[in-house]
PDB file of C-alpha atoms in Angstrom:
ATOM      1  CA  ILE A  30      49.803 112.150  66.534  1.00 44.00           C
ATOM      2  CA  ASP A  31      53.568 112.402  66.381  1.00 44.00           C
ATOM      3  CA  PHE A  32      55.037 112.404  62.876  1.00 42.00           C
ATOM      4  CA  LEU A  33      57.074 109.241  63.517  1.00 42.00           C
ATOM      5  CA  LEU A  34      54.028 107.357  64.781  1.00 47.00           C
ATOM      6  CA  ALA A  35      52.061 108.097  61.638  1.00 49.00           C
ATOM      7  CA  ARG A  36      54.955 107.693  59.240  1.00 44.00           C
ATOM      8  CA  ALA A  37      56.215 104.385  60.668  1.00 46.00           C
ATOM      9  CA  PHE A  38      53.262 102.391  59.411  1.00 51.00           C
ATOM     10  CA  LYS A  39      53.763 103.564  55.838  1.00 45.00           C
ATOM     11  CA  VAL A  40      57.483 103.016  55.473  1.00 43.00           C
ATOM     12  CA  ILE A  41      57.707  99.527  56.992  1.00 49.00           C
ATOM     13  CA  LEU A  42      55.330  97.814  54.572  1.00 49.00           C
ATOM     14  CA  ASP A  43      56.683  96.356  51.362  1.00 41.00           C
ATOM     15  CA  ASP A  44      53.374  95.254  49.940  1.00 46.00           C
ATOM     16  CA  VAL A  45      51.725  98.148  48.101  1.00 51.00           C
ATOM     17  CA  GLU A  46      48.196  96.844  48.449  1.00 52.00           C
ATOM     18  CA  GLN A  47      48.551  96.287  52.188  1.00 53.00           C
ATOM     19  CA  ALA A  48      50.145  99.723  52.573  1.00 58.00           C
ATOM     20  CA  ALA A  49      47.217 101.298  50.731  1.00 65.00           C
ATOM     21  CA  VAL A  50      44.711  99.598  53.038  1.00 62.00           C
ATOM     22  CA  LEU A  51      46.566 100.768  56.142  1.00 62.00           C
ATOM     23  CA  ASP A  52      46.887 104.279  54.705  1.00 65.00           C
ATOM     24  CA  SER A  53      43.133 104.385  54.224  1.00 70.00           C
ATOM     25  CA  ALA A  54      42.510 103.154  57.763  1.00 65.00           C
ATOM     26  CA  LEU A  55      44.852 105.786  59.220  1.00 63.00           C
ATOM     27  CA  ARG A  56      43.113 108.530  57.271  1.00 66.00           C
ATOM     28  CA  ARG A  57      39.687 107.383  58.452  1.00 67.00           C
ATOM     29  CA  GLY A  58      41.129 107.272  61.967  1.00 62.00           C
ATOM     30  CA  GLY A  59      41.842 110.993  61.763  1.00 58.00           C
ATOM     31  CA  VAL A  60      45.573 111.073  60.991  1.00 54.00           C
ATOM     32  CA  PRO A  61      46.272 114.415  59.265  1.00 49.00           C
ATOM     33  CA  GLU A  62      47.252 114.387  55.592  1.00 56.00           C
ATOM     34  CA  SER A  63      50.507 116.177  56.363  1.00 46.00           C
ATOM     35  CA  LEU A  64      51.684 113.363  58.623  1.00 45.00           C
ATOM     36  CA  LEU A  65      51.042 110.733  55.970  1.00 51.00           C
ATOM     37  CA  THR A  66      52.737 112.514  53.091  1.00 52.00           C
ATOM     38  CA  ALA A  67      55.673 114.310  54.713  1.00 44.00           C
ATOM     39  CA  PRO A  68      59.095 112.957  53.666  1.00 45.00           C
ATOM     40  CA  ALA A  69      60.795 110.627  56.082  1.00 51.00           C
ATOM     41  CA  ALA A  70      63.726 112.023  58.025  1.00 51.00           C
ATOM     42  CA  ALA A  71      67.176 110.513  57.546  1.00 51.00           C
ATOM     43  CA  ASP A  72      67.717 107.588  59.882  1.00 57.00           C
ATOM     44  CA  SER A  73      71.228 106.343  60.645  1.00 56.00           C
ATOM     45  CA  ARG A  74      70.116 103.408  62.797  1.00 73.00           C
ATOM     46  CA  SER A  75      70.601  99.816  61.683  1.00 84.00           C
ATOM     47  CA  VAL A  76      67.703  97.983  60.061  1.00 83.00           C
ATOM     48  CA  GLY A  77      67.305  95.877  63.196  1.00 83.00           C
ATOM     49  CA  ASP A  78      67.219  98.915  65.464  1.00 88.00           C
ATOM     50  CA  ARG A  79      64.582 100.529  63.257  1.00 86.00           C
ATOM     51  CA  GLU A  80      62.439  97.395  63.398  1.00 86.00           C
ATOM     52  CA  VAL A  81      62.704  97.295  67.202  1.00 88.00           C
ATOM     53  CA  ALA A  82      61.672 100.952  67.319  1.00 87.00           C
ATOM     54  CA  GLN A  83      58.680 100.184  65.118  1.00 85.00           C
ATOM     55  CA  VAL A  84      57.579  97.402  67.472  1.00 87.00           C
ATOM     56  CA  ALA A  85      57.750  99.923  70.316  1.00 88.00           C
ATOM     57  CA  LEU A  86      55.640 102.375  68.305  1.00 88.00           C
ATOM     58  CA  ILE A  87      53.010  99.736  67.654  1.00 89.00           C
ATOM     59  CA  ARG A  88      52.862  98.833  71.345  1.00 89.00           C
ATOM     60  CA  SER A  89      52.389 102.493  72.170  1.00 88.00           C
ATOM     61  CA  LEU A  90      49.594 102.927  69.644  1.00 89.00           C
ATOM     62  CA  LEU A  91      47.758  99.899  71.004  1.00 91.00           C
ATOM     63  CA  THR A  92      47.171 101.893  74.184  1.00 89.00           C
ATOM     64  CA  THR A  93      45.781 104.986  72.441  1.00 88.00           C
ATOM     65  CA  ALA A  94      44.618 104.251  68.875  1.00 89.00           C
ATOM     66  CA  ASP A  95      41.031 104.189  67.677  1.00 90.00           C
ATOM     67  CA  PRO A  96      39.514 100.770  68.545  1.00 92.00           C
ATOM     68  CA  ALA A  97      38.846 100.056  64.858  1.00 91.00           C
ATOM     69  CA  LEU A  98      42.598 100.108  64.199  1.00 91.00           C
ATOM     70  CA  LEU A  99      43.600  97.768  67.018  1.00 94.00           C
ATOM     71  CA  PRO A 100      43.329  94.437  65.135  1.00 95.00           C
ATOM     72  CA  THR A 101      45.417  95.869  62.290  1.00 92.00           C
ATOM     73  CA  LEU A 102      48.041  97.220  64.673  1.00 92.00           C
ATOM     74  CA  ALA A 103      48.231  93.966  66.635  1.00 94.00           C
ATOM     75  CA  SER A 104      48.714  91.920  63.458  1.00 94.00           C
ATOM     76  CA  LEU A 105      51.254  94.379  62.119  1.00 90.00           C
ATOM     77  CA  GLY A 106      53.108  94.081  65.417  1.00 92.00           C
ATOM     78  CA  ALA A 107      53.248  90.299  65.044  1.00 94.00           C
ATOM     79  CA  ASN A 108      54.685  90.731  61.558  1.00 92.00           C
ATOM     80  CA  ARG A 109      57.392  93.072  62.832  1.00 90.00           C
ATOM     81  CA  ALA A 110      58.221  90.701  65.703  1.00 92.00           C
ATOM     82  CA  VAL A 111      58.948  88.003  63.115  1.00 92.00           C
ATOM     83  CA  VAL A 112      61.102  90.420  61.108  1.00 90.00           C
ATOM     84  CA  CYS A 113      63.064  91.320  64.252  1.00 91.00           C
ATOM     85  CA  ARG A 114      63.872  87.669  64.885  1.00 90.00           C
ATOM     86  CA  VAL A 115      64.989  87.188  61.284  1.00 88.00           C
ATOM     87  CA  LEU A 116      67.308  90.175  61.750  1.00 89.00           C
ATOM     88  CA  LYS A 117      68.410  88.834  65.169  1.00 89.00           C
ATOM     89  CA  ALA A 118      67.242  92.089  66.738  1.00 89.00           C
ATOM     90  CA  THR A 119      66.196  91.791  70.376  1.00 87.00           C
ATOM     91  CA  ILE A 120      62.810  93.235  71.297  1.00 86.00           C
ATOM     92  CA  PRO A 121      62.757  94.571  74.874  1.00 77.00           C
ATOM     93  CA  HIS A 122      60.372  92.747  77.185  1.00 76.00           C
ATOM     94  CA  ALA A 123      57.079  94.555  77.657  1.00 71.00           C
ATOM     95  CA  ASP A 124      55.100  94.353  80.891  1.00 69.00           C
ATOM     96  CA  THR A 125      51.723  93.248  79.597  1.00 69.00           C
ATOM     97  CA  PRO A 126      48.731  93.744  81.880  1.00 66.00           C
ATOM     98  CA  SER A 127      46.418  90.836  82.583  1.00 64.00           C
ATOM     99  CA  PRO A 128      43.107  90.882  80.711  1.00 62.00           C
ATOM    100  CA  SER A 129      40.319  92.794  82.422  1.00 62.00           C
ATOM    101  CA  GLY A 130      38.333  89.667  83.144  1.00 65.00           C
ATOM    102  CA  PRO A 131      38.544  85.888  82.716  1.00 75.00           C
ATOM    103  CA  PRO A 132      35.948  85.707  79.885  1.00 83.00           C
ATOM    104  CA  ALA A 133      38.212  87.761  77.607  1.00 88.00           C
ATOM    105  CA  THR A 134      40.810  84.981  77.783  1.00 93.00           C
ATOM    106  CA  VAL A 135      38.528  82.066  76.897  1.00 95.00           C
ATOM    107  CA  PRO A 136      38.720  82.394  73.061  1.00 96.00           C
ATOM    108  CA  TYR A 137      42.525  82.227  73.219  1.00 97.00           C
ATOM    109  CA  LEU A 138      42.382  79.242  75.567  1.00 97.00           C
ATOM    110  CA  LEU A 139      40.036  77.296  73.293  1.00 97.00           C
ATOM    111  CA  ALA A 140      42.297  77.919  70.300  1.00 97.00           C
ATOM    112  CA  SER A 141      45.419  76.905  72.228  1.00 98.00           C
ATOM    113  CA  ARG A 142      43.867  73.682  73.471  1.00 97.00           C
ATOM    114  CA  ALA A 143      42.783  72.693  69.967  1.00 96.00           C
ATOM    115  CA  ALA A 144      46.251  73.395  68.570  1.00 96.00           C
ATOM    116  CA  ALA A 145      47.912  71.499  71.421  1.00 96.00           C
ATOM    117  CA  TYR A 146      45.788  68.407  70.767  1.00 95.00           C
ATOM    118  CA  GLY A 147      46.774  68.343  67.110  1.00 95.00           C
ATOM    119  CA  MET A 148      50.428  68.811  68.016  1.00 94.00           C
ATOM    120  CA  GLU A 149      50.219  65.904  70.446  1.00 94.00           C
ATOM    121  CA  VAL A 150      49.126  63.725  67.528  1.00 93.00           C
ATOM    122  CA  VAL A 151      52.007  65.009  65.413  1.00 94.00           C
ATOM    123  CA  ALA A 152      54.571  64.450  68.170  1.00 93.00           C
ATOM    124  CA  ALA A 153      53.271  60.949  68.907  1.00 91.00           C
ATOM    125  CA  ARG A 154      53.648  59.851  65.283  1.00 89.00           C
ATOM    126  CA  ALA A 155      56.887  61.662  64.483  1.00 90.00           C
ATOM    127  CA  ALA A 156      60.472  60.494  64.907  1.00 91.00           C
ATOM    128  CA  GLY A 157      63.993  61.862  65.148  1.00 93.00           C
ATOM    129  CA  ASP A 158      64.692  65.579  64.867  1.00 94.00           C
ATOM    130  CA  PHE A 159      61.210  66.264  63.574  1.00 94.00           C
ATOM    131  CA  ARG A 160      59.697  64.779  66.718  1.00 94.00           C
ATOM    132  CA  THR A 161      62.017  66.871  68.885  1.00 96.00           C
ATOM    133  CA  ARG A 162      60.906  70.052  67.118  1.00 95.00           C
ATOM    134  CA  ALA A 163      57.259  69.041  67.373  1.00 95.00           C
ATOM    135  CA  ILE A 164      57.577  68.432  71.109  1.00 96.00           C
ATOM    136  CA  ASP A 165      59.274  71.806  71.591  1.00 97.00           C
ATOM    137  CA  ALA A 166      56.427  73.529  69.727  1.00 97.00           C
ATOM    138  CA  LEU A 167      53.874  71.561  71.738  1.00 97.00           C
ATOM    139  CA  ASP A 168      55.530  72.676  74.970  1.00 97.00           C
ATOM    140  CA  GLU A 169      55.235  76.308  73.873  1.00 97.00           C
ATOM    141  CA  ILE A 170      51.536  75.970  73.093  1.00 97.00           C
ATOM    142  CA  ARG A 171      50.883  74.097  76.326  1.00 97.00           C
ATOM    143  CA  ALA A 172      52.582  76.929  78.223  1.00 97.00           C
ATOM    144  CA  LEU A 173      50.319  79.461  76.506  1.00 97.00           C
ATOM    145  CA  ALA A 174      47.249  77.352  77.276  1.00 97.00           C
ATOM    146  CA  LEU A 175      48.272  77.023  80.915  1.00 96.00           C
ATOM    147  CA  GLU A 176      48.784  80.767  81.242  1.00 94.00           C
ATOM    148  CA  GLN A 177      45.394  81.397  79.656  1.00 95.00           C
ATOM    149  CA  GLU A 178      43.697  78.779  81.818  1.00 94.00           C
ATOM    150  CA  VAL A 179      45.080  80.352  84.985  1.00 93.00           C
ATOM    151  CA  ILE A 180      43.786  83.773  83.926  1.00 91.00           C
ATOM    152  CA  ALA A 181      40.400  82.356  82.903  1.00 92.00           C
ATOM    153  CA  GLY A 182      40.001  80.670  86.284  1.00 91.00           C
ATOM    154  CA  LYS A 183      36.475  79.421  86.866  1.00 91.00           C
ATOM    155  CA  ASP A 184      35.456  80.685  83.424  1.00 92.00           C
ATOM    156  CA  ALA A 185      37.731  78.161  81.740  1.00 94.00           C
ATOM    157  CA  PRO A 186      35.512  75.548  80.067  1.00 94.00           C
ATOM    158  CA  PRO A 187      36.208  71.847  80.635  1.00 93.00           C
ATOM    159  CA  ALA A 188      38.935  70.524  78.376  1.00 90.00           C
ATOM    160  CA  ILE A 189      37.784  68.551  75.339  1.00 89.00           C
ATOM    161  CA  THR A 190      39.305  65.073  75.251  1.00 87.00           C
ATOM    162  CA  ALA A 191      39.519  64.789  71.450  1.00 84.00           C
ATOM    163  CA  TYR A 192      39.211  66.982  68.368  1.00 87.00           C
ATOM    164  CA  THR A 193      38.510  66.136  64.759  1.00 86.00           C
ATOM    165  CA  LEU A 194      41.624  66.860  62.726  1.00 87.00           C
ATOM    166  CA  PRO A 195      41.258  67.953  59.089  1.00 83.00           C
ATOM    167  CA  LEU A 196      44.519  66.314  58.030  1.00 82.00           C
ATOM    168  CA  SER A 197      46.250  63.033  58.808  1.00 82.00           C
ATOM    169  CA  ALA A 198      49.758  62.608  60.175  1.00 83.00           C
ATOM    170  CA  ASP A 199      50.743  59.261  58.692  1.00 83.00           C
ATOM    171  CA  ASP A 200      54.269  60.261  57.702  1.00 86.00           C
ATOM    172  CA  GLU A 201      56.615  63.204  58.159  1.00 87.00           C
ATOM    173  CA  ALA A 202      55.298  65.073  55.117  1.00 89.00           C
ATOM    174  CA  SER A 203      51.662  64.829  56.205  1.00 90.00           C
ATOM    175  CA  ALA A 204      52.591  65.547  59.834  1.00 90.00           C
ATOM    176  CA  ARG A 205      54.379  68.691  58.709  1.00 92.00           C
ATOM    177  CA  ARG A 206      51.312  69.814  56.754  1.00 93.00           C
ATOM    178  CA  LEU A 207      49.164  69.255  59.831  1.00 94.00           C
ATOM    179  CA  MET A 208      51.604  71.200  61.990  1.00 94.00           C
ATOM    180  CA  GLU A 209      51.573  74.113  59.567  1.00 94.00           C
ATOM    181  CA  TYR A 210      47.771  74.003  59.444  1.00 95.00           C
ATOM    182  CA  LEU A 211      47.515  74.054  63.245  1.00 96.00           C
ATOM    183  CA  LEU A 212      49.923  76.952  63.660  1.00 97.00           C
ATOM    184  CA  GLY A 213      48.310  78.980  60.895  1.00 96.00           C
ATOM    185  CA  GLY A 214      44.932  78.355  62.485  1.00 96.00           C
ATOM    186  CA  LEU A 215      46.214  79.453  65.880  1.00 97.00           C
ATOM    187  CA  VAL A 216      47.451  82.761  64.469  1.00 97.00           C
ATOM    188  CA  THR A 217      44.068  83.342  62.820  1.00 97.00           C
ATOM    189  CA  ALA A 218      42.145  82.432  65.981  1.00 97.00           C
ATOM    190  CA  TYR A 219      44.203  84.795  68.125  1.00 98.00           C
ATOM    191  CA  ALA A 220      43.751  87.617  65.608  1.00 97.00           C
ATOM    192  CA  ARG A 221      39.987  87.047  65.595  1.00 96.00           C
ATOM    193  CA  ALA A 222      39.917  87.141  69.388  1.00 96.00           C
ATOM    194  CA  ILE A 223      41.606  90.538  69.249  1.00 96.00           C
ATOM    195  CA  MET A 224      39.010  91.719  66.736  1.00 95.00           C
ATOM    196  CA  THR A 225      36.247  90.630  69.111  1.00 94.00           C
ATOM    197  CA  ALA A 226      37.849  92.421  72.052  1.00 92.00           C
ATOM    198  CA  ALA A 227      38.415  95.593  70.030  1.00 93.00           C
ATOM    199  CA  ALA A 228      34.804  95.631  68.817  1.00 92.00           C
ATOM    200  CA  SER A 229      33.339  95.315  72.305  1.00 89.00           C
ATOM    201  CA  PRO A 230      31.391  98.347  73.537  1.00 88.00           C
ATOM    202  CA  LYS A 231      33.172  97.782  76.850  1.00 85.00           C
ATOM    203  CA  LEU A 232      36.640  97.719  75.306  1.00 86.00           C
ATOM    204  CA  GLN A 233      39.459  97.113  77.747  1.00 88.00           C
ATOM    205  CA  ARG A 234      42.923  97.910  76.366  1.00 89.00           C
ATOM    206  CA  ALA A 235      44.445  95.274  78.617  1.00 89.00           C
ATOM    207  CA  ASP A 236      42.550  92.581  76.707  1.00 90.00           C
ATOM    208  CA  VAL A 237      43.988  93.768  73.388  1.00 92.00           C
ATOM    209  CA  LEU A 238      47.512  94.216  74.735  1.00 92.00           C
ATOM    210  CA  ARG A 239      47.638  90.729  76.208  1.00 93.00           C
ATOM    211  CA  GLY A 240      46.115  89.259  73.062  1.00 94.00           C
ATOM    212  CA  ALA A 241      48.677  91.069  70.924  1.00 95.00           C
ATOM    213  CA  GLY A 242      51.456  89.488  72.985  1.00 94.00           C
ATOM    214  CA  TRP A 243      49.992  86.023  72.452  1.00 96.00           C
ATOM    215  CA  LEU A 244      49.596  86.756  68.741  1.00 97.00           C
ATOM    216  CA  ASP A 245      53.285  87.668  68.587  1.00 96.00           C
ATOM    217  CA  GLU A 246      54.213  84.313  70.129  1.00 96.00           C
ATOM    218  CA  ALA A 247      51.945  82.375  67.794  1.00 97.00           C
ATOM    219  CA  ALA A 248      53.307  84.184  64.731  1.00 96.00           C
ATOM    220  CA  LEU A 249      56.904  83.563  65.795  1.00 96.00           C
ATOM    221  CA  LEU A 250      56.238  79.867  66.244  1.00 97.00           C
ATOM    222  CA  ALA A 251      54.378  79.668  62.929  1.00 96.00           C
ATOM    223  CA  ASP A 252      57.262  81.378  61.149  1.00 94.00           C
ATOM    224  CA  ALA A 253      59.723  78.933  62.714  1.00 94.00           C
ATOM    225  CA  TRP A 254      57.751  76.173  60.964  1.00 94.00           C
ATOM    226  CA  LYS A 255      57.798  78.144  57.710  1.00 92.00           C
ATOM    227  CA  VAL A 256      54.082  78.872  57.749  1.00 93.00           C
ATOM    228  CA  PRO A 257      53.486  81.666  55.200  1.00 89.00           C
ATOM    229  CA  LEU A 258      52.515  84.857  57.001  1.00 88.00           C
ATOM    230  CA  THR A 259      51.100  87.980  55.396  1.00 84.00           C
ATOM    231  CA  ALA A 260      51.936  91.558  56.333  1.00 81.00           C
ATOM    232  CA  PHE A 261      48.998  91.282  58.752  1.00 88.00           C
ATOM    233  CA  PRO A 262      49.145  87.774  60.284  1.00 92.00           C
ATOM    234  CA  GLY A 263      45.734  86.308  61.021  1.00 93.00           C
ATOM    235  CA  LEU A 264      43.739  88.907  59.089  1.00 90.00           C
ATOM    236  CA  ALA A 265      42.261  88.369  55.643  1.00 75.00           C
ATOM    237  CA  GLN A 266      42.802  92.097  55.256  1.00 59.00           C
ATOM    238  CA  PRO A 267      43.354  94.861  57.802  1.00 53.00           C
ATOM    239  CA  THR A 268      40.310  96.138  59.616  1.00 49.00           C
ATOM    240  CA  GLY A 269      39.613  99.792  60.310  1.00 50.00           C
TER     241      GLY A 269
END
């Protein structure tokens, strides 16, 4: 493994506990001690450029890393995508392959549909600028669901007409809490779907890569609504 690939995942984490977990996972994944402890080379690039480079490194590792590390890498990539937007650093578009088969897309589709239903409730009961933002977010989730439904094809289950919501949306404050709950839940559901794909004995990298792209989008939308995100969005703690 190239020195920069191994070193990148240690230097970009601010949280010591999370960094220690990732360090342990990298060691168990066979990364040599020398690559994890060597001093970082001087880097004259801007902070934004470095973050964009780190996103590229994560994308590269998703195609080659040990399967046990894939959920951690995908969640870390979502975190860095959020950081890039905060820094107004543009991440180059990546050509993401379609999942290997329709069934791999179904967990994402189910999560998107559930989130979209809740957002419809929020948008219907909201007003003014808040309603405009809610509709914009709903449109994004509907677009994801449509993309996933097209990929799932005949494997897409019938749409559920109504879901039980854990929170009400009687006023703007409660509607905002529901919105944050829905977006946080979507990030978690996408991350779990990646874990399932990575753990499959018939692992297809395309499934993980596409899922990682959807996780990025969900994390970006959640961050826009000020949903607290950890260093590894969607994971209770990194796996590996």
